[in-house]
XYZ file of N, CA and C in Angstrom:
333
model
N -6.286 -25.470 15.116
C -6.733 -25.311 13.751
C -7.051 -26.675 13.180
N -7.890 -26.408 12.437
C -8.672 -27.904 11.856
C -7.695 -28.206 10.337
N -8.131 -29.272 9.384
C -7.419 -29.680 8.381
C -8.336 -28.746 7.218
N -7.737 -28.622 6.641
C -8.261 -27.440 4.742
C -9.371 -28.652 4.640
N -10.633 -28.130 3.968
C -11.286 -28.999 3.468
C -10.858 -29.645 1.752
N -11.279 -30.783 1.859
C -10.540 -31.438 0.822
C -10.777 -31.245 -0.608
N -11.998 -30.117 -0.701
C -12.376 -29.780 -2.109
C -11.646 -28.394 -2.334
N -10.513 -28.348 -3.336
C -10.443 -26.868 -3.342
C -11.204 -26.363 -4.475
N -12.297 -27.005 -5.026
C -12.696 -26.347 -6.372
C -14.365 -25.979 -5.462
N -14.676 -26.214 -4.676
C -16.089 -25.965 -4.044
C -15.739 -24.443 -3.583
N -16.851 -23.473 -3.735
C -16.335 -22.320 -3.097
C -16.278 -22.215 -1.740
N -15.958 -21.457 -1.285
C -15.145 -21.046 0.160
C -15.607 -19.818 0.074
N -15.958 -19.370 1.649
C -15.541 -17.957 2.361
C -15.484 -17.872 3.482
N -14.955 -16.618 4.270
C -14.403 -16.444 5.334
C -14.531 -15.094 6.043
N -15.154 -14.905 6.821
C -15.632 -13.554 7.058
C -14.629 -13.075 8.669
N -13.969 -11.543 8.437
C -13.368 -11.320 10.047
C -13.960 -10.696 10.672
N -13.395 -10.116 11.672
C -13.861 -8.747 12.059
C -12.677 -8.885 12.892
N -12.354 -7.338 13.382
C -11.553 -6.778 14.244
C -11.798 -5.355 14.820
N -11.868 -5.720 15.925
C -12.056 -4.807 17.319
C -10.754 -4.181 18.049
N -10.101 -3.126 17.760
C -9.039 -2.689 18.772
C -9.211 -3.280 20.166
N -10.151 -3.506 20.679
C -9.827 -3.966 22.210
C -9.310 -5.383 22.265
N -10.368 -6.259 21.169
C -9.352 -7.748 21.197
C -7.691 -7.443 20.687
N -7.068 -8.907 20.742
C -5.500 -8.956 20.589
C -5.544 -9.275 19.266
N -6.314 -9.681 18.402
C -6.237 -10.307 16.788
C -7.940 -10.136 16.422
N -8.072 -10.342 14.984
C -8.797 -10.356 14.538
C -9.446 -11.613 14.739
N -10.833 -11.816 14.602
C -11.501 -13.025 14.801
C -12.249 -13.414 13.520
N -12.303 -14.391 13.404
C -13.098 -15.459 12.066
C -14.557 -15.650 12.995
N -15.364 -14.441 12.114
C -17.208 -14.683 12.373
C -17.849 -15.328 11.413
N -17.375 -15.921 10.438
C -18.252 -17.084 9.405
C -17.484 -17.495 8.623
N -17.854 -18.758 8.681
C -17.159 -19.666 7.021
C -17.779 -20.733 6.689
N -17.299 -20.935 5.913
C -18.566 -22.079 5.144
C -17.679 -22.196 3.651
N -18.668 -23.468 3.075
C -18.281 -23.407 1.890
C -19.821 -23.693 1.113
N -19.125 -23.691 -0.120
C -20.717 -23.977 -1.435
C -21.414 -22.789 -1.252
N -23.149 -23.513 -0.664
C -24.289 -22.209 -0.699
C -24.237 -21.243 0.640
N -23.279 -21.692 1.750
C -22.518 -21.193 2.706
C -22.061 -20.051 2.390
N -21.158 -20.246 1.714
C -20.103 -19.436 1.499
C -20.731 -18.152 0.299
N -21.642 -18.693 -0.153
C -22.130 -17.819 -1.316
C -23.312 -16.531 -0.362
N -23.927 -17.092 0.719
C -24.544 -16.428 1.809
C -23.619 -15.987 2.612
N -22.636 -15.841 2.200
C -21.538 -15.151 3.652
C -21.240 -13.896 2.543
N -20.741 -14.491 1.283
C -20.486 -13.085 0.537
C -21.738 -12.077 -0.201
N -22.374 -12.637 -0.287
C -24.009 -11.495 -0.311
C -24.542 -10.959 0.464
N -24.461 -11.243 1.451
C -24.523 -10.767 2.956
C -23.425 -9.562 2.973
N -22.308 -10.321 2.828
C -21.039 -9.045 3.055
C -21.525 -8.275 1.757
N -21.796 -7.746 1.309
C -22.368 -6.961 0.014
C -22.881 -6.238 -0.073
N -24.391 -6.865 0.893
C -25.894 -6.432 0.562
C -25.573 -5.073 1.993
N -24.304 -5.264 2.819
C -24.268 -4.991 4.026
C -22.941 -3.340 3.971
N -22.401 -3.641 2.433
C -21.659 -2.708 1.821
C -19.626 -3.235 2.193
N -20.125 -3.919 2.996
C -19.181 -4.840 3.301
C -17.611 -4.963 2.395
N -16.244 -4.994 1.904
C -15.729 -4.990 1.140
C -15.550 -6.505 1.396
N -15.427 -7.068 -0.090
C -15.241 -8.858 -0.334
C -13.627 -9.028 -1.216
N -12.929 -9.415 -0.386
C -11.492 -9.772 -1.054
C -11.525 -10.792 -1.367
N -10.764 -11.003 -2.806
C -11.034 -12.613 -3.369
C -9.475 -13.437 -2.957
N -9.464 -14.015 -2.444
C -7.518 -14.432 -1.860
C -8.019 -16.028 -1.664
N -8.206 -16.948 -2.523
C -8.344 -18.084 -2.440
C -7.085 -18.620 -1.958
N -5.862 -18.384 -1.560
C -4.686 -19.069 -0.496
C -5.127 -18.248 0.711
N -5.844 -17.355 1.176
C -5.905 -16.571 2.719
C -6.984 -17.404 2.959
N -8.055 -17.559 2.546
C -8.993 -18.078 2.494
C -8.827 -19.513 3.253
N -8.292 -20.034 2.098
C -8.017 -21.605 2.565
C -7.081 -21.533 4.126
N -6.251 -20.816 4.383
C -5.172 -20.528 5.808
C -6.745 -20.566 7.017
N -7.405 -19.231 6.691
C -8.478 -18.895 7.743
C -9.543 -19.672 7.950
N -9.878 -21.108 6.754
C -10.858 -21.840 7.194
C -10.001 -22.863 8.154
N -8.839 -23.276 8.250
C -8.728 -23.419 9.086
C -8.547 -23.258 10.786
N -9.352 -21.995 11.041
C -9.101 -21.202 11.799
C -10.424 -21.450 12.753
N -10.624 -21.869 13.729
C -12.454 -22.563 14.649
C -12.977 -21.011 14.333
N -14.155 -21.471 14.269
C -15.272 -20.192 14.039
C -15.117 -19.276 15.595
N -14.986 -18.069 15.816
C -14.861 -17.163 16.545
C -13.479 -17.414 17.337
N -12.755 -17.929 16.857
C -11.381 -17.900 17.319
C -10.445 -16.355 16.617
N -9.651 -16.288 17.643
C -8.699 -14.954 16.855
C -8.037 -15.845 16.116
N -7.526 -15.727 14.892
C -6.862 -16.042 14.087
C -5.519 -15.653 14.573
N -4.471 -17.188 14.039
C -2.837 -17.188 14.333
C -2.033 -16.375 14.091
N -0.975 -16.092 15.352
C -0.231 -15.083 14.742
C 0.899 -15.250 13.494
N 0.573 -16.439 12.938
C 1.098 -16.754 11.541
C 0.706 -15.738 10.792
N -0.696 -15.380 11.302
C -1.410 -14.489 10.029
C -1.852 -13.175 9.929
N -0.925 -12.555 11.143
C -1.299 -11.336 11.580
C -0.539 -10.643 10.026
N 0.669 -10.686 9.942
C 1.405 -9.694 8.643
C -0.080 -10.045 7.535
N -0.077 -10.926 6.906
C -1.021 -11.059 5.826
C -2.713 -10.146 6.103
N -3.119 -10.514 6.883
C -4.287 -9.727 8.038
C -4.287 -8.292 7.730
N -3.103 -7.808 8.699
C -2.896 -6.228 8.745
C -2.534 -5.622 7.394
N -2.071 -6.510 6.666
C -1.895 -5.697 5.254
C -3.110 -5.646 4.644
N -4.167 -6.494 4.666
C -5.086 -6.599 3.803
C -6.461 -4.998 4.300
N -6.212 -5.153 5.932
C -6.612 -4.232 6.700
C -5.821 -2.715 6.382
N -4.819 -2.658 6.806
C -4.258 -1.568 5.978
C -4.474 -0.643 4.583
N -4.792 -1.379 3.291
C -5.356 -1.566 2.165
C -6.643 -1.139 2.240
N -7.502 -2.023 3.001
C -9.056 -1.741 2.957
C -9.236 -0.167 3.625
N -7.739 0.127 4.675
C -8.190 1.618 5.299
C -7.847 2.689 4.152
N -6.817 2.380 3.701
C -6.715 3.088 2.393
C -7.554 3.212 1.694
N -7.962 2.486 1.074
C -9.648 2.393 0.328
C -10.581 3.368 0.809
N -10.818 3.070 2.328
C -11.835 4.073 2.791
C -11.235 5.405 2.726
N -10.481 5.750 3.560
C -10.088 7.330 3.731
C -9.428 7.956 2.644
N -8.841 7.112 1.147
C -8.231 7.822 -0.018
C -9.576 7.903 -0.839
N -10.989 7.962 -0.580
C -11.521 7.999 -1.783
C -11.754 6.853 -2.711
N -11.326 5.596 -2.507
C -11.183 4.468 -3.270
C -9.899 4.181 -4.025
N -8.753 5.454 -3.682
C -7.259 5.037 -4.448
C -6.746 4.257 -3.540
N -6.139 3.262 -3.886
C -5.099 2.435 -2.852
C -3.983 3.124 -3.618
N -2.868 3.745 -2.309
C -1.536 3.905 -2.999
C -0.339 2.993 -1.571
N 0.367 2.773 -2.188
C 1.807 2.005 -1.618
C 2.160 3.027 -0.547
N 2.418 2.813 0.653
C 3.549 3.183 1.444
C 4.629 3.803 0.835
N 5.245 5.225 1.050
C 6.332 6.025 0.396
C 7.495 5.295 1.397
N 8.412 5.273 1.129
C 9.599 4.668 2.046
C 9.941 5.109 3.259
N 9.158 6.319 3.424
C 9.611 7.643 4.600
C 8.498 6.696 5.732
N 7.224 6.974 5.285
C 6.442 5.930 5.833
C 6.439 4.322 6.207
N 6.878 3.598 5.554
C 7.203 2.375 5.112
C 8.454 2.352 6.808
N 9.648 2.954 6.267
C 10.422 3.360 7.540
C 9.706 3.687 8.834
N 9.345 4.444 9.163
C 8.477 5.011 10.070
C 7.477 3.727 10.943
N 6.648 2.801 10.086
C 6.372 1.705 10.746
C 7.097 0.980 10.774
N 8.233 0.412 10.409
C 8.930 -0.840 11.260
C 9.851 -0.355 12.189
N 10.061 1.174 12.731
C 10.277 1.205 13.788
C 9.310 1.103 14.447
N 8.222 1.642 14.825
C 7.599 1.079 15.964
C 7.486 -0.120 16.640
N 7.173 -0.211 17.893
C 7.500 -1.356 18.594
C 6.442 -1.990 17.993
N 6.360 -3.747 17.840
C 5.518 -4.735 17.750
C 4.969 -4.924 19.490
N 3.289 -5.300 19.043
C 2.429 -4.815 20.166
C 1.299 -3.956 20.739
């Protein structure tokens, strides 16, 4: 992983994707300024969902372009993924994990 770039007031973005067959999600664009402003109009114009997380953000630009991202950042990752599946299949409600559920995944094995 490379060093945060040293402007945090310049915009930033960070684009993933994730494939069940890879082991992690991978970082397919980042950039900052008019970069970054073409990464999120793109994600848009493409129907794409755009999360605004200026601390995830800053974690994943340090991350080499098409690298899977660290398993530092898998919990933060899968939740945000989790969320976005909610989004899709509730209709656009995000609701919380009931505890029965909540239970239910941290037994399963990690893996």
């Amino acid at each position: 992983m490379k060093s945060p770039h040293p402007d945090p007031h310049r915009p930033s973005a960070v684009a993933i994707t994730y494939d069940p067959a890879d082991a992690a999600p991978r970082v397919v664009a980042k950039g900052y300024g008019n970069l970054a402003d073409t990464i999120v109009r793109t994600a848009r114009e493409h129907g794409l969902y755009v999360h605004e997380s200026p601390e995830l953000v800053g974690l994943l630009m340090q991350v080499d372009l098409d690298a899977h991202i660290p398993p530092g950042l898998y919990v933060a990752i899968a939740e945000l993924l989790a969320w976005l599946y909610a989004l899709d299949t509730e209709g656009g409600v995000v609701r919380r994990p009931t505890e029965e559920e909540t239970s239910e995944i941290n037994k399963k094995p990690a893996g």
